[in-house]
Amino acid sequence: QVQLVESGGGLVQAGGSLRLSCAASGRTFSSTAMGWFRQAPGKEREFLAYIGRGGNTYYADSVKGRFTISRDNAKNMVYLQMNSLKPEDTAVYSCAAGPRSSIQIPNYDYWGQGTQVTVSS
């Protein structure tokens, strides 16, 4: 019954930056691990980053050093700061919530609708 809504997607030039936001409902947010995933057409959903209940973070190699995940528990918000964007970053980006930090999709119980990110060359 947790609802997640992403925003902030759009069109950006290669090398540029974009910040995605994920608004979560419910008072359980502060005790929930949050992750960001993306899916390009014809490809499987790809793990990008997570932030745990204690604030611990982990990144996929494809985005390490370029993307930063953060959370604001008071606002029930999770963010993904995306820098040095590449055309291959083009995908639908989704946030997800689960009981614990994980890189695996089945461990996330709730998903947002996704927001499109397009990086032009």
PDB file of C-alpha atoms in Angstrom:
ATOM      1  CA  GLN A   1       0.000   0.000   0.000  1.00  0.00           C
ATOM      2  CA  VAL A   2       3.067   2.235  -0.142  1.00  0.00           C
ATOM      3  CA  GLN A   3       2.938   4.614  -3.075  1.00  0.00           C
ATOM      4  CA  LEU A   4       6.010   5.957  -4.842  1.00  0.00           C
ATOM      5  CA  VAL A   5       6.011   8.739  -7.421  1.00  0.00           C
ATOM      6  CA  GLU A   6       9.087   9.692  -9.441  1.00  0.00           C
ATOM      7  CA  SER A   7       9.703  13.058 -11.039  1.00  0.00           C
ATOM      8  CA  GLY A   8      12.518  15.040 -12.605  1.00  0.00           C
ATOM      9  CA  GLY A   9      13.079  13.088 -15.789  1.00  0.00           C
ATOM     10  CA  GLY A  10      13.562  14.787 -19.117  1.00  0.00           C
ATOM     11  CA  LEU A  11      15.929  15.462 -21.988  1.00  0.00           C
ATOM     12  CA  VAL A  12      19.536  16.373 -21.246  1.00  0.00           C
ATOM     13  CA  GLN A  13      22.733  16.664 -23.280  1.00  0.00           C
ATOM     14  CA  ALA A  14      25.600  14.229 -22.845  1.00  0.00           C
ATOM     15  CA  GLY A  15      27.842  15.387 -20.028  1.00  0.00           C
ATOM     16  CA  GLY A  16      24.986  17.168 -18.332  1.00  0.00           C
ATOM     17  CA  SER A  17      23.251  16.579 -15.020  1.00  0.00           C
ATOM     18  CA  LEU A  18      19.770  15.759 -13.821  1.00  0.00           C
ATOM     19  CA  ARG A  19      18.223  15.114 -10.413  1.00  0.00           C
ATOM     20  CA  LEU A  20      15.421  12.604 -10.012  1.00  0.00           C
ATOM     21  CA  SER A  21      13.053  12.665  -7.054  1.00  0.00           C
ATOM     22  CA  CYS A  22      10.908   9.940  -5.517  1.00  0.00           C
ATOM     23  CA  ALA A  23       8.081  10.837  -3.153  1.00  0.00           C
ATOM     24  CA  ALA A  24       6.991   8.059  -0.789  1.00  0.00           C
ATOM     25  CA  SER A  25       3.835   7.739   1.277  1.00  0.00           C
ATOM     26  CA  GLY A  26       3.544   6.438   4.827  1.00  0.00           C
ATOM     27  CA  ARG A  27       5.262   6.895   8.153  1.00  0.00           C
ATOM     28  CA  THR A  28       7.324   3.750   7.573  1.00  0.00           C
ATOM     29  CA  PHE A  29       9.594   5.539   5.105  1.00  0.00           C
ATOM     30  CA  SER A  30      12.400   6.098   7.602  1.00  0.00           C
ATOM     31  CA  SER A  31      12.575   2.343   8.237  1.00  0.00           C
ATOM     32  CA  THR A  32      12.529   1.397   4.554  1.00  0.00           C
ATOM     33  CA  ALA A  33      15.423   0.760   2.217  1.00  0.00           C
ATOM     34  CA  MET A  34      15.133   2.561  -1.118  1.00  0.00           C
ATOM     35  CA  GLY A  35      16.612   1.735  -4.488  1.00  0.00           C
ATOM     36  CA  TRP A  36      16.842   3.217  -7.964  1.00  0.00           C
ATOM     37  CA  PHE A  37      16.586   1.075 -11.092  1.00  0.00           C
ATOM     38  CA  ARG A  38      16.381   1.744 -14.820  1.00  0.00           C
ATOM     39  CA  GLN A  39      15.125  -0.099 -17.873  1.00  0.00           C
ATOM     40  CA  ALA A  40      15.914   0.670 -21.482  1.00  0.00           C
ATOM     41  CA  PRO A  41      13.706  -0.656 -24.313  1.00  0.00           C
ATOM     42  CA  GLY A  42      14.417  -4.324 -25.001  1.00  0.00           C
ATOM     43  CA  LYS A  43      16.656  -4.677 -21.947  1.00  0.00           C
ATOM     44  CA  GLU A  44      16.172  -6.050 -18.450  1.00  0.00           C
ATOM     45  CA  ARG A  45      15.707  -3.767 -15.487  1.00  0.00           C
ATOM     46  CA  GLU A  46      19.076  -2.720 -14.111  1.00  0.00           C
ATOM     47  CA  PHE A  47      19.999  -1.936 -10.509  1.00  0.00           C
ATOM     48  CA  LEU A  48      21.612   1.454 -10.030  1.00  0.00           C
ATOM     49  CA  ALA A  49      21.854   2.309  -6.340  1.00  0.00           C
ATOM     50  CA  TYR A  50      20.326   1.780  -2.927  1.00  0.00           C
ATOM     51  CA  ILE A  51      20.253   3.648   0.355  1.00  0.00           C
ATOM     52  CA  GLY A  52      19.493   1.725   3.522  1.00  0.00           C
ATOM     53  CA  ARG A  53      17.581   2.576   6.654  1.00  0.00           C
ATOM     54  CA  GLY A  54      20.807   3.647   8.312  1.00  0.00           C
ATOM     55  CA  GLY A  55      21.889   5.751   5.350  1.00  0.00           C
ATOM     56  CA  ASN A  56      24.348   3.250   3.892  1.00  0.00           C
ATOM     57  CA  THR A  57      24.675   3.444   0.112  1.00  0.00           C
ATOM     58  CA  TYR A  58      25.798   1.147  -2.674  1.00  0.00           C
ATOM     59  CA  TYR A  59      26.188   1.759  -6.417  1.00  0.00           C
ATOM     60  CA  ALA A  60      26.374  -0.318  -9.547  1.00  0.00           C
ATOM     61  CA  ASP A  61      29.685  -0.064 -11.365  1.00  0.00           C
ATOM     62  CA  SER A  62      27.972   1.528 -14.353  1.00  0.00           C
ATOM     63  CA  VAL A  63      27.053   4.631 -12.356  1.00  0.00           C
ATOM     64  CA  LYS A  64      29.606   4.694  -9.532  1.00  0.00           C
ATOM     65  CA  GLY A  65      31.269   8.080  -9.328  1.00  0.00           C
ATOM     66  CA  ARG A  66      28.583   9.717 -11.480  1.00  0.00           C
ATOM     67  CA  PHE A  67      25.314   9.136  -9.592  1.00  0.00           C
ATOM     68  CA  THR A  68      24.530   9.879  -5.950  1.00  0.00           C
ATOM     69  CA  ILE A  69      21.551   8.539  -3.999  1.00  0.00           C
ATOM     70  CA  SER A  70      20.255  10.397  -0.956  1.00  0.00           C
ATOM     71  CA  ARG A  71      17.161  10.525   1.226  1.00  0.00           C
ATOM     72  CA  ASP A  72      15.291  13.066   3.304  1.00  0.00           C
ATOM     73  CA  ASN A  73      13.251  11.120   5.837  1.00  0.00           C
ATOM     74  CA  ALA A  74      11.466  14.215   7.140  1.00  0.00           C
ATOM     75  CA  LYS A  75      10.050  14.808   3.650  1.00  0.00           C
ATOM     76  CA  ASN A  76       9.636  11.137   2.675  1.00  0.00           C
ATOM     77  CA  MET A  77      11.829  11.777  -0.350  1.00  0.00           C
ATOM     78  CA  VAL A  78      14.611   9.916  -2.133  1.00  0.00           C
ATOM     79  CA  TYR A  79      16.826  11.519  -4.755  1.00  0.00           C
ATOM     80  CA  LEU A  80      19.161  10.408  -7.496  1.00  0.00           C
ATOM     81  CA  GLN A  81      21.663  13.033  -8.592  1.00  0.00           C
ATOM     82  CA  MET A  82      22.939  12.109 -12.047  1.00  0.00           C
ATOM     83  CA  ASN A  83      26.114  13.749 -13.355  1.00  0.00           C
ATOM     84  CA  SER A  84      28.263  13.216 -16.448  1.00  0.00           C
ATOM     85  CA  LEU A  85      25.327  11.655 -18.248  1.00  0.00           C
ATOM     86  CA  LYS A  86      25.936   9.471 -21.282  1.00  0.00           C
ATOM     87  CA  PRO A  87      23.599   8.459 -24.132  1.00  0.00           C
ATOM     88  CA  GLU A  88      23.615   4.905 -22.755  1.00  0.00           C
ATOM     89  CA  ASP A  89      21.976   6.255 -19.586  1.00  0.00           C
ATOM     90  CA  THR A  90      18.772   6.745 -21.585  1.00  0.00           C
ATOM     91  CA  ALA A  91      16.043   4.674 -19.904  1.00  0.00           C
ATOM     92  CA  VAL A  92      12.972   4.751 -17.713  1.00  0.00           C
ATOM     93  CA  TYR A  93      14.119   5.297 -14.135  1.00  0.00           C
ATOM     94  CA  SER A  94      12.130   3.855 -11.223  1.00  0.00           C
ATOM     95  CA  CYS A  95      12.429   4.031  -7.467  1.00  0.00           C
ATOM     96  CA  ALA A  96      11.550   1.093  -5.242  1.00  0.00           C
ATOM     97  CA  ALA A  97      11.062   0.371  -1.544  1.00  0.00           C
ATOM     98  CA  GLY A  98      11.864  -2.749   0.434  1.00  0.00           C
ATOM     99  CA  PRO A  99      12.444  -3.980   3.975  1.00  0.00           C
ATOM    100  CA  ARG A 100      16.221  -4.093   3.581  1.00  0.00           C
ATOM    101  CA  SER A 101      19.016  -2.983   1.298  1.00  0.00           C
ATOM    102  CA  SER A 102      19.376  -5.145  -1.779  1.00  0.00           C
ATOM    103  CA  ILE A 103      20.479  -5.102  -5.406  1.00  0.00           C
ATOM    104  CA  GLN A 104      17.864  -7.730  -6.313  1.00  0.00           C
ATOM    105  CA  ILE A 105      14.468  -6.790  -7.742  1.00  0.00           C
ATOM    106  CA  PRO A 106      12.443  -9.433  -5.821  1.00  0.00           C
ATOM    107  CA  ASN A 107      13.480  -7.848  -2.519  1.00  0.00           C
ATOM    108  CA  TYR A 108      11.617  -4.637  -3.334  1.00  0.00           C
ATOM    109  CA  ASP A 109       7.912  -4.610  -2.531  1.00  0.00           C
ATOM    110  CA  TYR A 110       6.795  -1.289  -3.996  1.00  0.00           C
ATOM    111  CA  TRP A 111       7.628   0.518  -7.217  1.00  0.00           C
ATOM    112  CA  GLY A 112       6.973   3.893  -8.722  1.00  0.00           C
ATOM    113  CA  GLN A 113       5.603   4.402 -12.219  1.00  0.00           C
ATOM    114  CA  GLY A 114       8.953   5.499 -13.615  1.00  0.00           C
ATOM    115  CA  THR A 115      10.233   8.669 -15.243  1.00  0.00           C
ATOM    116  CA  GLN A 116      11.863   8.904 -18.667  1.00  0.00           C
ATOM    117  CA  VAL A 117      15.445  10.122 -18.944  1.00  0.00           C
ATOM    118  CA  THR A 118      16.816  10.787 -22.419  1.00  0.00           C
ATOM    119  CA  VAL A 119      20.443  11.756 -22.963  1.00  0.00           C
ATOM    120  CA  SER A 120      21.320  13.179 -26.361  1.00  0.00           C
ATOM    121  CA  SER A 121      24.759  12.994 -27.957  1.00  0.00           C
TER     122      SER A 121
END
